[in-house]
PDB file of N, CA and C in Angstrom:
ATOM      1  N   UNK A 804      16.432 -15.408 -14.508  1.00 78.00           N
ATOM      2  CA  UNK A 804      16.596 -14.291 -13.591  1.00 78.00           C
ATOM      3  C   UNK A 804      15.434 -14.308 -12.593  1.00 78.00           C
ATOM      4  N   UNK A 805      15.749 -14.214 -11.316  1.00 85.00           N
ATOM      5  CA  UNK A 805      14.725 -14.173 -10.274  1.00 85.00           C
ATOM      6  C   UNK A 805      14.219 -12.748 -10.113  1.00 85.00           C
ATOM      7  N   UNK A 806      12.918 -12.623  -9.939  1.00 90.00           N
ATOM      8  CA  UNK A 806      12.308 -11.311  -9.719  1.00 90.00           C
ATOM      9  C   UNK A 806      11.978 -11.170  -8.243  1.00 90.00           C
ATOM     10  N   UNK A 807      12.353 -10.056  -7.656  1.00 93.00           N
ATOM     11  CA  UNK A 807      12.144  -9.804  -6.235  1.00 93.00           C
ATOM     12  C   UNK A 807      11.120  -8.695  -6.031  1.00 93.00           C
ATOM     13  N   UNK A 808      10.284  -8.870  -5.034  1.00 90.00           N
ATOM     14  CA  UNK A 808       9.349  -7.795  -4.691  1.00 90.00           C
ATOM     15  C   UNK A 808      10.026  -6.870  -3.692  1.00 90.00           C
ATOM     16  N   UNK A 809       9.616  -5.624  -3.719  1.00 90.00           N
ATOM     17  CA  UNK A 809      10.182  -4.610  -2.838  1.00 90.00           C
ATOM     18  C   UNK A 809       9.048  -3.990  -2.034  1.00 90.00           C
ATOM     19  N   UNK A 810       9.245  -3.916  -0.734  1.00 88.00           N
ATOM     20  CA  UNK A 810       8.253  -3.289   0.137  1.00 88.00           C
ATOM     21  C   UNK A 810       8.902  -2.039   0.714  1.00 88.00           C
ATOM     22  N   UNK A 811       8.212  -0.926   0.599  1.00 86.00           N
ATOM     23  CA  UNK A 811       8.766   0.298   1.175  1.00 86.00           C
ATOM     24  C   UNK A 811       7.702   1.010   1.999  1.00 86.00           C
ATOM     25  N   UNK A 812       8.179   1.597   3.079  1.00 84.00           N
ATOM     26  CA  UNK A 812       7.302   2.345   3.989  1.00 84.00           C
ATOM     27  C   UNK A 812       7.954   3.693   4.273  1.00 84.00           C
ATOM     28  N   UNK A 813       7.115   4.687   4.367  1.00 85.00           N
ATOM     29  CA  UNK A 813       7.596   6.026   4.704  1.00 85.00           C
ATOM     30  C   UNK A 813       7.887   6.067   6.196  1.00 85.00           C
ATOM     31  N   UNK A 814       9.116   6.451   6.550  1.00 87.00           N
ATOM     32  CA  UNK A 814       9.519   6.599   7.944  1.00 87.00           C
ATOM     33  C   UNK A 814      10.194   7.961   8.057  1.00 87.00           C
ATOM     34  N   UNK A 815       9.464   8.921   8.606  1.00 88.00           N
ATOM     35  CA  UNK A 815      10.001  10.283   8.681  1.00 88.00           C
ATOM     36  C   UNK A 815      10.224  10.826   7.283  1.00 88.00           C
ATOM     37  N   UNK A 816      11.449  11.258   6.999  1.00 91.00           N
ATOM     38  CA  UNK A 816      11.789  11.814   5.686  1.00 91.00           C
ATOM     39  C   UNK A 816      12.377  10.780   4.738  1.00 91.00           C
ATOM     40  N   UNK A 817      12.369   9.507   5.132  1.00 91.00           N
ATOM     41  CA  UNK A 817      12.997   8.448   4.356  1.00 91.00           C
ATOM     42  C   UNK A 817      11.993   7.380   3.963  1.00 91.00           C
ATOM     43  N   UNK A 818      12.337   6.610   2.926  1.00 88.00           N
ATOM     44  CA  UNK A 818      11.607   5.404   2.555  1.00 88.00           C
ATOM     45  C   UNK A 818      12.433   4.227   3.044  1.00 88.00           C
ATOM     46  N   UNK A 819      11.883   3.428   3.953  1.00 90.00           N
ATOM     47  CA  UNK A 819      12.536   2.205   4.424  1.00 90.00           C
ATOM     48  C   UNK A 819      12.178   1.100   3.432  1.00 90.00           C
ATOM     49  N   UNK A 820      13.185   0.384   2.949  1.00 91.00           N
ATOM     50  CA  UNK A 820      12.999  -0.598   1.880  1.00 91.00           C
ATOM     51  C   UNK A 820      13.423  -1.974   2.377  1.00 91.00           C
ATOM     52  N   UNK A 821      12.598  -2.977   2.095  1.00 91.00           N
ATOM     53  CA  UNK A 821      12.971  -4.353   2.404  1.00 91.00           C
ATOM     54  C   UNK A 821      12.562  -5.257   1.251  1.00 91.00           C
ATOM     55  N   UNK A 822      13.194  -6.417   1.205  1.00 93.00           N
ATOM     56  CA  UNK A 822      12.929  -7.414   0.174  1.00 93.00           C
ATOM     57  C   UNK A 822      12.507  -8.692   0.893  1.00 93.00           C
ATOM     58  N   UNK A 823      11.204  -9.001   0.924  1.00 91.00           N
ATOM     59  CA  UNK A 823      10.710 -10.138   1.695  1.00 91.00           C
ATOM     60  C   UNK A 823      11.348 -11.484   1.336  1.00 91.00           C
ATOM     61  N   UNK A 824      11.713 -11.679   0.071  1.00 92.00           N
ATOM     62  CA  UNK A 824      12.292 -12.964  -0.341  1.00 92.00           C
ATOM     63  C   UNK A 824      13.716 -13.170   0.155  1.00 92.00           C
ATOM     64  N   UNK A 825      14.380 -12.089   0.547  1.00 94.00           N
ATOM     65  CA  UNK A 825      15.777 -12.185   0.989  1.00 94.00           C
ATOM     66  C   UNK A 825      15.917 -11.633   2.401  1.00 94.00           C
ATOM     67  N   UNK A 826      16.022 -12.523   3.368  1.00 93.00           N
ATOM     68  CA  UNK A 826      16.124 -12.111   4.759  1.00 93.00           C
ATOM     69  C   UNK A 826      17.353 -11.229   4.957  1.00 93.00           C
ATOM     70  N   UNK A 827      17.136 -10.105   5.617  1.00 92.00           N
ATOM     71  CA  UNK A 827      18.232  -9.202   5.935  1.00 92.00           C
ATOM     72  C   UNK A 827      18.523  -8.147   4.887  1.00 92.00           C
ATOM     73  N   UNK A 828      17.784  -8.126   3.789  1.00 94.00           N
ATOM     74  CA  UNK A 828      18.015  -7.097   2.771  1.00 94.00           C
ATOM     75  C   UNK A 828      17.124  -5.907   3.081  1.00 94.00           C
ATOM     76  N   UNK A 829      17.779  -4.853   3.579  1.00 95.00           N
ATOM     77  CA  UNK A 829      17.097  -3.615   3.926  1.00 95.00           C
ATOM     78  C   UNK A 829      17.973  -2.454   3.481  1.00 95.00           C
ATOM     79  N   UNK A 830      17.338  -1.394   3.070  1.00 95.00           N
ATOM     80  CA  UNK A 830      18.053  -0.178   2.711  1.00 95.00           C
ATOM     81  C   UNK A 830      17.081   0.984   2.864  1.00 95.00           C
ATOM     82  N   UNK A 831      17.475   2.140   2.430  1.00 95.00           N
ATOM     83  CA  UNK A 831      16.598   3.300   2.520  1.00 95.00           C
ATOM     84  C   UNK A 831      16.858   4.243   1.363  1.00 95.00           C
ATOM     85  N   UNK A 832      15.881   5.092   1.094  1.00 93.00           N
ATOM     86  CA  UNK A 832      16.006   6.095   0.039  1.00 93.00           C
ATOM     87  C   UNK A 832      15.328   7.370   0.514  1.00 93.00           C
ATOM     88  N   UNK A 833      15.870   8.482   0.109  1.00 94.00           N
ATOM     89  CA  UNK A 833      15.284   9.768   0.474  1.00 94.00           C
ATOM     90  C   UNK A 833      14.018  10.047  -0.337  1.00 94.00           C
ATOM     91  N   UNK A 834      14.062   9.667  -1.644  1.00 90.00           N
ATOM     92  CA  UNK A 834      12.928   9.927  -2.523  1.00 90.00           C
ATOM     93  C   UNK A 834      12.403   8.618  -3.096  1.00 90.00           C
ATOM     94  N   UNK A 835      11.124   8.594  -3.399  1.00 85.00           N
ATOM     95  CA  UNK A 835      10.486   7.394  -3.936  1.00 85.00           C
ATOM     96  C   UNK A 835      11.103   6.973  -5.265  1.00 85.00           C
ATOM     97  N   UNK A 836      11.532   7.928  -6.077  1.00 87.00           N
ATOM     98  CA  UNK A 836      12.131   7.577  -7.366  1.00 87.00           C
ATOM     99  C   UNK A 836      13.504   6.926  -7.222  1.00 87.00           C
ATOM    100  N   UNK A 837      14.051   6.872  -6.012  1.00 92.00           N
ATOM    101  CA  UNK A 837      15.345   6.232  -5.753  1.00 92.00           C
ATOM    102  C   UNK A 837      15.202   4.805  -5.225  1.00 92.00           C
ATOM    103  N   UNK A 838      13.975   4.399  -4.908  1.00 90.00           N
ATOM    104  CA  UNK A 838      13.745   3.105  -4.262  1.00 90.00           C
ATOM    105  C   UNK A 838      14.247   1.942  -5.112  1.00 90.00           C
ATOM    106  N   UNK A 839      13.905   1.896  -6.389  1.00 92.00           N
ATOM    107  CA  UNK A 839      14.303   0.770  -7.237  1.00 92.00           C
ATOM    108  C   UNK A 839      15.819   0.626  -7.298  1.00 92.00           C
ATOM    109  N   UNK A 840      16.528   1.724  -7.498  1.00 94.00           N
ATOM    110  CA  UNK A 840      17.989   1.666  -7.587  1.00 94.00           C
ATOM    111  C   UNK A 840      18.604   1.194  -6.268  1.00 94.00           C
ATOM    112  N   UNK A 841      18.087   1.691  -5.160  1.00 95.00           N
ATOM    113  CA  UNK A 841      18.623   1.296  -3.857  1.00 95.00           C
ATOM    114  C   UNK A 841      18.334  -0.182  -3.571  1.00 95.00           C
ATOM    115  N   UNK A 842      17.147  -0.634  -3.941  1.00 94.00           N
ATOM    116  CA  UNK A 842      16.793  -2.045  -3.739  1.00 94.00           C
ATOM    117  C   UNK A 842      17.678  -2.947  -4.592  1.00 94.00           C
ATOM    118  N   UNK A 843      17.879  -2.575  -5.854  1.00 95.00           N
ATOM    119  CA  UNK A 843      18.746  -3.368  -6.738  1.00 95.00           C
ATOM    120  C   UNK A 843      20.168  -3.452  -6.170  1.00 95.00           C
ATOM    121  N   UNK A 844      20.666  -2.331  -5.683  1.00 96.00           N
ATOM    122  CA  UNK A 844      22.023  -2.306  -5.132  1.00 96.00           C
ATOM    123  C   UNK A 844      22.139  -3.204  -3.896  1.00 96.00           C
ATOM    124  N   UNK A 845      21.155  -3.141  -3.005  1.00 96.00           N
ATOM    125  CA  UNK A 845      21.185  -3.964  -1.794  1.00 96.00           C
ATOM    126  C   UNK A 845      21.114  -5.453  -2.132  1.00 96.00           C
ATOM    127  N   UNK A 846      20.242  -5.817  -3.070  1.00 96.00           N
ATOM    128  CA  UNK A 846      20.117  -7.216  -3.485  1.00 96.00           C
ATOM    129  C   UNK A 846      21.412  -7.686  -4.139  1.00 96.00           C
ATOM    130  N   UNK A 847      21.964  -6.866  -5.028  1.00 95.00           N
ATOM    131  CA  UNK A 847      23.200  -7.220  -5.732  1.00 95.00           C
ATOM    132  C   UNK A 847      24.358  -7.407  -4.755  1.00 95.00           C
ATOM    133  N   UNK A 848      24.447  -6.547  -3.734  1.00 95.00           N
ATOM    134  CA  UNK A 848      25.516  -6.690  -2.739  1.00 95.00           C
ATOM    135  C   UNK A 848      25.405  -8.018  -1.996  1.00 95.00           C
ATOM    136  N   UNK A 849      24.195  -8.388  -1.612  1.00 95.00           N
ATOM    137  CA  UNK A 849      23.999  -9.642  -0.890  1.00 95.00           C
ATOM    138  C   UNK A 849      24.327 -10.850  -1.760  1.00 95.00           C
ATOM    139  N   UNK A 850      23.885 -10.812  -3.023  1.00 95.00           N
ATOM    140  CA  UNK A 850      24.055 -11.967  -3.906  1.00 95.00           C
ATOM    141  C   UNK A 850      25.373 -11.968  -4.674  1.00 95.00           C
ATOM    142  N   UNK A 851      26.121 -10.870  -4.613  1.00 95.00           N
ATOM    143  CA  UNK A 851      27.390 -10.786  -5.332  1.00 95.00           C
ATOM    144  C   UNK A 851      27.218 -10.723  -6.842  1.00 95.00           C
ATOM    145  N   UNK A 852      26.196 -10.006  -7.287  1.00 94.00           N
ATOM    146  CA  UNK A 852      25.926  -9.848  -8.716  1.00 94.00           C
ATOM    147  C   UNK A 852      25.851  -8.369  -9.064  1.00 94.00           C
ATOM    148  N   UNK A 853      25.745  -8.084 -10.331  1.00 94.00           N
ATOM    149  CA  UNK A 853      25.618  -6.696 -10.776  1.00 94.00           C
ATOM    150  C   UNK A 853      24.181  -6.203 -10.573  1.00 94.00           C
ATOM    151  N   UNK A 854      23.998  -4.967 -10.115  1.00 93.00           N
ATOM    152  CA  UNK A 854      22.651  -4.426  -9.910  1.00 93.00           C
ATOM    153  C   UNK A 854      21.762  -4.479 -11.151  1.00 93.00           C
ATOM    154  N   UNK A 855      22.342  -4.344 -12.345  1.00 92.00           N
ATOM    155  CA  UNK A 855      21.535  -4.353 -13.570  1.00 92.00           C
ATOM    156  C   UNK A 855      20.899  -5.719 -13.829  1.00 92.00           C
ATOM    157  N   UNK A 856      21.410  -6.773 -13.175  1.00 91.00           N
ATOM    158  CA  UNK A 856      20.862  -8.109 -13.391  1.00 91.00           C
ATOM    159  C   UNK A 856      19.738  -8.452 -12.415  1.00 91.00           C
ATOM    160  N   UNK A 857      19.341  -7.475 -11.573  1.00 93.00           N
ATOM    161  CA  UNK A 857      18.284  -7.690 -10.589  1.00 93.00           C
ATOM    162  C   UNK A 857      16.961  -7.186 -11.144  1.00 93.00           C
ATOM    163  N   UNK A 858      15.952  -8.062 -11.144  1.00 93.00           N
ATOM    164  CA  UNK A 858      14.612  -7.677 -11.608  1.00 93.00           C
ATOM    165  C   UNK A 858      13.712  -7.452 -10.394  1.00 93.00           C
ATOM    166  N   UNK A 859      12.950  -6.380 -10.440  1.00 92.00           N
ATOM    167  CA  UNK A 859      12.041  -6.038  -9.352  1.00 92.00           C
ATOM    168  C   UNK A 859      10.601  -6.081  -9.835  1.00 92.00           C
ATOM    169  N   UNK A 860       9.702  -6.462  -8.942  1.00 82.00           N
ATOM    170  CA  UNK A 860       8.278  -6.472  -9.254  1.00 82.00           C
ATOM    171  C   UNK A 860       7.565  -5.552  -8.277  1.00 82.00           C
ATOM    172  N   UNK A 861       7.449  -4.295  -8.645  1.00 69.00           N
ATOM    173  CA  UNK A 861       6.769  -3.324  -7.785  1.00 69.00           C
ATOM    174  C   UNK A 861       5.267  -3.565  -7.784  1.00 69.00           C
ATOM    175  N   UNK A 862       4.744  -4.160  -8.847  1.00 66.00           N
ATOM    176  CA  UNK A 862       3.303  -4.398  -8.921  1.00 66.00           C
ATOM    177  C   UNK A 862       2.849  -5.367  -7.846  1.00 66.00           C
ATOM    178  N   UNK A 863       3.648  -6.367  -7.535  1.00 61.00           N
ATOM    179  CA  UNK A 863       3.272  -7.332  -6.506  1.00 61.00           C
ATOM    180  C   UNK A 863       3.129  -6.636  -5.154  1.00 61.00           C
ATOM    181  N   UNK A 864       4.101  -5.820  -4.806  1.00 62.00           N
ATOM    182  CA  UNK A 864       4.031  -5.096  -3.537  1.00 62.00           C
ATOM    183  C   UNK A 864       2.858  -4.129  -3.537  1.00 62.00           C
ATOM    184  N   UNK A 865       2.635  -3.465  -4.667  1.00 65.00           N
ATOM    185  CA  UNK A 865       1.515  -2.532  -4.754  1.00 65.00           C
ATOM    186  C   UNK A 865       0.183  -3.272  -4.653  1.00 65.00           C
ATOM    187  N   UNK A 866       0.090  -4.438  -5.292  1.00 69.00           N
ATOM    188  CA  UNK A 866      -1.140  -5.232  -5.231  1.00 69.00           C
ATOM    189  C   UNK A 866      -1.413  -5.684  -3.800  1.00 69.00           C
ATOM    190  N   UNK A 867      -0.364  -6.137  -3.101  1.00 69.00           N
ATOM    191  CA  UNK A 867      -0.527  -6.551  -1.706  1.00 69.00           C
ATOM    192  C   UNK A 867      -0.984  -5.381  -0.841  1.00 69.00           C
ATOM    193  N   UNK A 868      -0.409  -4.210  -1.080  1.00 72.00           N
ATOM    194  CA  UNK A 868      -0.801  -3.023  -0.314  1.00 72.00           C
ATOM    195  C   UNK A 868      -2.242  -2.636  -0.613  1.00 72.00           C
ATOM    196  N   UNK A 869      -2.634  -2.738  -1.891  1.00 74.00           N
ATOM    197  CA  UNK A 869      -4.019  -2.432  -2.264  1.00 74.00           C
ATOM    198  C   UNK A 869      -4.996  -3.378  -1.583  1.00 74.00           C
ATOM    199  N   UNK A 870      -4.666  -4.671  -1.569  1.00 78.00           N
ATOM    200  CA  UNK A 870      -5.547  -5.650  -0.930  1.00 78.00           C
ATOM    201  C   UNK A 870      -5.667  -5.386   0.566  1.00 78.00           C
ATOM    202  N   UNK A 871      -4.551  -5.047   1.192  1.00 80.00           N
ATOM    203  CA  UNK A 871      -4.579  -4.744   2.619  1.00 80.00           C
ATOM    204  C   UNK A 871      -5.429  -3.492   2.873  1.00 80.00           C
ATOM    205  N   UNK A 872      -5.259  -2.473   2.035  1.00 82.00           N
ATOM    206  CA  UNK A 872      -6.026  -1.234   2.196  1.00 82.00           C
ATOM    207  C   UNK A 872      -7.514  -1.478   1.979  1.00 82.00           C
ATOM    208  N   UNK A 873      -7.854  -2.308   0.986  1.00 84.00           N
ATOM    209  CA  UNK A 873      -9.261  -2.614   0.745  1.00 84.00           C
ATOM    210  C   UNK A 873      -9.877  -3.321   1.947  1.00 84.00           C
ATOM    211  N   UNK A 874      -9.138  -4.246   2.532  1.00 82.00           N
ATOM    212  CA  UNK A 874      -9.633  -4.953   3.712  1.00 82.00           C
ATOM    213  C   UNK A 874      -9.834  -4.016   4.887  1.00 82.00           C
ATOM    214  N   UNK A 875      -8.889  -3.111   5.084  1.00 86.00           N
ATOM    215  CA  UNK A 875      -8.990  -2.139   6.169  1.00 86.00           C
ATOM    216  C   UNK A 875     -10.167  -1.203   5.942  1.00 86.00           C
ATOM    217  N   UNK A 876     -10.353  -0.761   4.707  1.00 84.00           N
ATOM    218  CA  UNK A 876     -11.476   0.120   4.379  1.00 84.00           C
ATOM    219  C   UNK A 876     -12.806  -0.584   4.621  1.00 84.00           C
ATOM    220  N   UNK A 877     -12.899  -1.832   4.178  1.00 82.00           N
ATOM    221  CA  UNK A 877     -14.141  -2.591   4.374  1.00 82.00           C
ATOM    222  C   UNK A 877     -14.463  -2.740   5.865  1.00 82.00           C
ATOM    223  N   UNK A 878     -13.449  -3.030   6.672  1.00 86.00           N
ATOM    224  CA  UNK A 878     -13.667  -3.156   8.116  1.00 86.00           C
ATOM    225  C   UNK A 878     -14.136  -1.833   8.717  1.00 86.00           C
ATOM    226  N   UNK A 879     -13.542  -0.727   8.264  1.00 84.00           N
ATOM    227  CA  UNK A 879     -13.927   0.586   8.779  1.00 84.00           C
ATOM    228  C   UNK A 879     -15.367   0.931   8.389  1.00 84.00           C
ATOM    229  N   UNK A 880     -15.745   0.634   7.151  1.00 80.00           N
ATOM    230  CA  UNK A 880     -17.115   0.921   6.699  1.00 80.00           C
ATOM    231  C   UNK A 880     -18.108   0.091   7.494  1.00 80.00           C
ATOM    232  N   UNK A 881     -17.802  -1.185   7.708  1.00 80.00           N
ATOM    233  CA  UNK A 881     -18.704  -2.033   8.494  1.00 80.00           C
ATOM    234  C   UNK A 881     -18.850  -1.506   9.917  1.00 80.00           C
ATOM    235  N   UNK A 882     -17.753  -1.048  10.501  1.00 82.00           N
ATOM    236  CA  UNK A 882     -17.818  -0.491  11.854  1.00 82.00           C
ATOM    237  C   UNK A 882     -18.702   0.758  11.877  1.00 82.00           C
ATOM    238  N   UNK A 883     -18.568   1.609  10.866  1.00 80.00           N
ATOM    239  CA  UNK A 883     -19.387   2.823  10.791  1.00 80.00           C
ATOM    240  C   UNK A 883     -20.863   2.488  10.572  1.00 80.00           C
ATOM    241  N   UNK A 884     -21.124   1.461   9.768  1.00 76.00           N
ATOM    242  CA  UNK A 884     -22.509   1.028   9.566  1.00 76.00           C
ATOM    243  C   UNK A 884     -23.101   0.502  10.869  1.00 76.00           C
ATOM    244  N   UNK A 885     -22.315  -0.286  11.590  1.00 78.00           N
ATOM    245  CA  UNK A 885     -22.809  -0.876  12.835  1.00 78.00           C
ATOM    246  C   UNK A 885     -23.128   0.169  13.896  1.00 78.00           C
ATOM    247  N   UNK A 886     -22.259   1.177  14.010  1.00 78.00           N
ATOM    248  CA  UNK A 886     -22.494   2.159  15.083  1.00 78.00           C
ATOM    249  C   UNK A 886     -23.408   3.313  14.650  1.00 78.00           C
ATOM    250  N   UNK A 887     -23.901   3.263  13.407  1.00 72.00           N
ATOM    251  CA  UNK A 887     -24.860   4.267  12.949  1.00 72.00           C
ATOM    252  C   UNK A 887     -24.232   5.553  12.448  1.00 72.00           C
ATOM    253  N   UNK A 888     -22.902   5.601  12.331  1.00 71.00           N
ATOM    254  CA  UNK A 888     -22.248   6.812  11.829  1.00 71.00           C
ATOM    255  C   UNK A 888     -22.575   7.057  10.362  1.00 71.00           C
ATOM    256  N   UNK A 889     -22.789   6.005   9.609  1.00 70.00           N
ATOM    257  CA  UNK A 889     -23.246   6.130   8.221  1.00 70.00           C
ATOM    258  C   UNK A 889     -24.401   5.150   8.038  1.00 70.00           C
ATOM    259  N   UNK A 890     -25.196   5.371   7.019  1.00 67.00           N
ATOM    260  CA  UNK A 890     -26.282   4.437   6.748  1.00 67.00           C
ATOM    261  C   UNK A 890     -26.222   4.005   5.292  1.00 67.00           C
ATOM    262  N   UNK A 891     -26.859   2.906   4.982  1.00 65.00           N
ATOM    263  CA  UNK A 891     -26.860   2.373   3.617  1.00 65.00           C
ATOM    264  C   UNK A 891     -27.801   3.186   2.741  1.00 65.00           C
ATOM    265  N   UNK A 892     -27.463   3.299   1.493  1.00 64.00           N
ATOM    266  CA  UNK A 892     -28.260   4.036   0.527  1.00 64.00           C
ATOM    267  C   UNK A 892     -28.756   3.051  -0.520  1.00 64.00           C
ATOM    268  N   UNK A 893     -29.989   2.608  -0.413  1.00 66.00           N
ATOM    269  CA  UNK A 893     -30.508   1.638  -1.389  1.00 66.00           C
ATOM    270  C   UNK A 893     -30.552   2.231  -2.793  1.00 66.00           C
ATOM    271  N   UNK A 894     -30.303   1.397  -3.788  1.00 67.00           N
ATOM    272  CA  UNK A 894     -30.347   1.834  -5.181  1.00 67.00           C
ATOM    273  C   UNK A 894     -31.752   2.332  -5.502  1.00 67.00           C
ATOM    274  N   UNK A 895     -31.820   3.497  -6.134  1.00 70.00           N
ATOM    275  CA  UNK A 895     -33.097   4.065  -6.528  1.00 70.00           C
ATOM    276  C   UNK A 895     -33.756   4.908  -5.458  1.00 70.00           C
ATOM    277  N   UNK A 896     -33.157   4.999  -4.305  1.00 67.00           N
ATOM    278  CA  UNK A 896     -33.732   5.784  -3.212  1.00 67.00           C
ATOM    279  C   UNK A 896     -33.369   7.260  -3.413  1.00 67.00           C
ATOM    280  N   UNK A 897     -34.324   8.137  -3.211  1.00 67.00           N
ATOM    281  CA  UNK A 897     -34.099   9.578  -3.399  1.00 67.00           C
ATOM    282  C   UNK A 897     -33.258  10.143  -2.253  1.00 67.00           C
ATOM    283  N   UNK A 898     -32.506  11.194  -2.558  1.00 62.00           N
ATOM    284  CA  UNK A 898     -31.684  11.858  -1.553  1.00 62.00           C
ATOM    285  C   UNK A 898     -32.526  12.311  -0.370  1.00 62.00           C
ATOM    286  N   UNK A 899     -33.662  12.901  -0.623  1.00 67.00           N
ATOM    287  CA  UNK A 899     -34.486  13.418   0.471  1.00 67.00           C
ATOM    288  C   UNK A 899     -34.932  12.295   1.409  1.00 67.00           C
ATOM    289  N   UNK A 900     -35.249  11.118   0.853  1.00 66.00           N
ATOM    290  CA  UNK A 900     -35.632   9.986   1.697  1.00 66.00           C
ATOM    291  C   UNK A 900     -34.462   9.519   2.558  1.00 66.00           C
ATOM    292  N   UNK A 901     -33.294   9.411   1.944  1.00 60.00           N
ATOM    293  CA  UNK A 901     -32.118   8.953   2.697  1.00 60.00           C
ATOM    294  C   UNK A 901     -31.686   9.996   3.714  1.00 60.00           C
ATOM    295  N   UNK A 902     -31.766  11.266   3.344  1.00 62.00           N
ATOM    296  CA  UNK A 902     -31.356  12.322   4.265  1.00 62.00           C
ATOM    297  C   UNK A 902     -32.200  12.297   5.531  1.00 62.00           C
ATOM    298  N   UNK A 903     -33.499  12.109   5.358  1.00 66.00           N
ATOM    299  CA  UNK A 903     -34.342  12.084   6.554  1.00 66.00           C
ATOM    300  C   UNK A 903     -34.131  10.780   7.324  1.00 66.00           C
ATOM    301  N   UNK A 904     -33.924   9.666   6.624  1.00 63.00           N
ATOM    302  CA  UNK A 904     -33.678   8.383   7.301  1.00 63.00           C
ATOM    303  C   UNK A 904     -32.366   8.397   8.059  1.00 63.00           C
ATOM    304  N   UNK A 905     -31.376   9.111   7.521  1.00 63.00           N
ATOM    305  CA  UNK A 905     -30.062   9.168   8.169  1.00 63.00           C
ATOM    306  C   UNK A 905     -29.905  10.396   9.046  1.00 63.00           C
ATOM    307  N   UNK A 906     -30.977  11.142   9.210  1.00 60.00           N
ATOM    308  CA  UNK A 906     -30.988  12.336  10.051  1.00 60.00           C
ATOM    309  C   UNK A 906     -29.956  13.375   9.596  1.00 60.00           C
ATOM    310  N   UNK A 907     -29.937  13.635   8.281  1.00 54.00           N
ATOM    311  CA  UNK A 907     -29.037  14.647   7.732  1.00 54.00           C
ATOM    312  C   UNK A 907     -29.793  15.950   7.633  1.00 54.00           C
ATOM    313  N   UNK A 908     -29.229  17.041   8.177  1.00 54.00           N
ATOM    314  CA  UNK A 908     -29.871  18.354   8.092  1.00 54.00           C
ATOM    315  C   UNK A 908     -29.911  18.847   6.661  1.00 54.00           C
ATOM    316  N   UNK A 909     -30.911  19.627   6.343  1.00 46.00           N
ATOM    317  CA  UNK A 909     -31.033  20.220   5.015  1.00 46.00           C
ATOM    318  C   UNK A 909     -31.781  19.351   4.035  1.00 46.00           C
ATOM    319  N   UNK A 910     -32.449  18.323   4.521  1.00 40.00           N
ATOM    320  CA  UNK A 910     -33.169  17.420   3.605  1.00 40.00           C
ATOM    321  C   UNK A 910     -34.493  18.036   3.198  1.00 40.00           C
TER     322      UNK A 910
END
């Protein structure tokens, strides 16, 4: 049995669903708890099989999304460090020292 990953994005009040391994497999669901069933049905229709025989790997899509989010977060933090919006906090440094170094009021 082949396992397919499912990618879903929130679009307005709907979840847009696609299956990267199968070109042209797209569907939608109103609620997140409906995504797996809708994805199985769309895949089964394309392949001419029963929906119960379709295996999904939501962890792969979630892992890819996590990696993308981590990369985006890292880029944002580096940008904030570069422009001085935030400053680094060395291990063992007291709050009062960092507050004055970063020009935080109330130090």
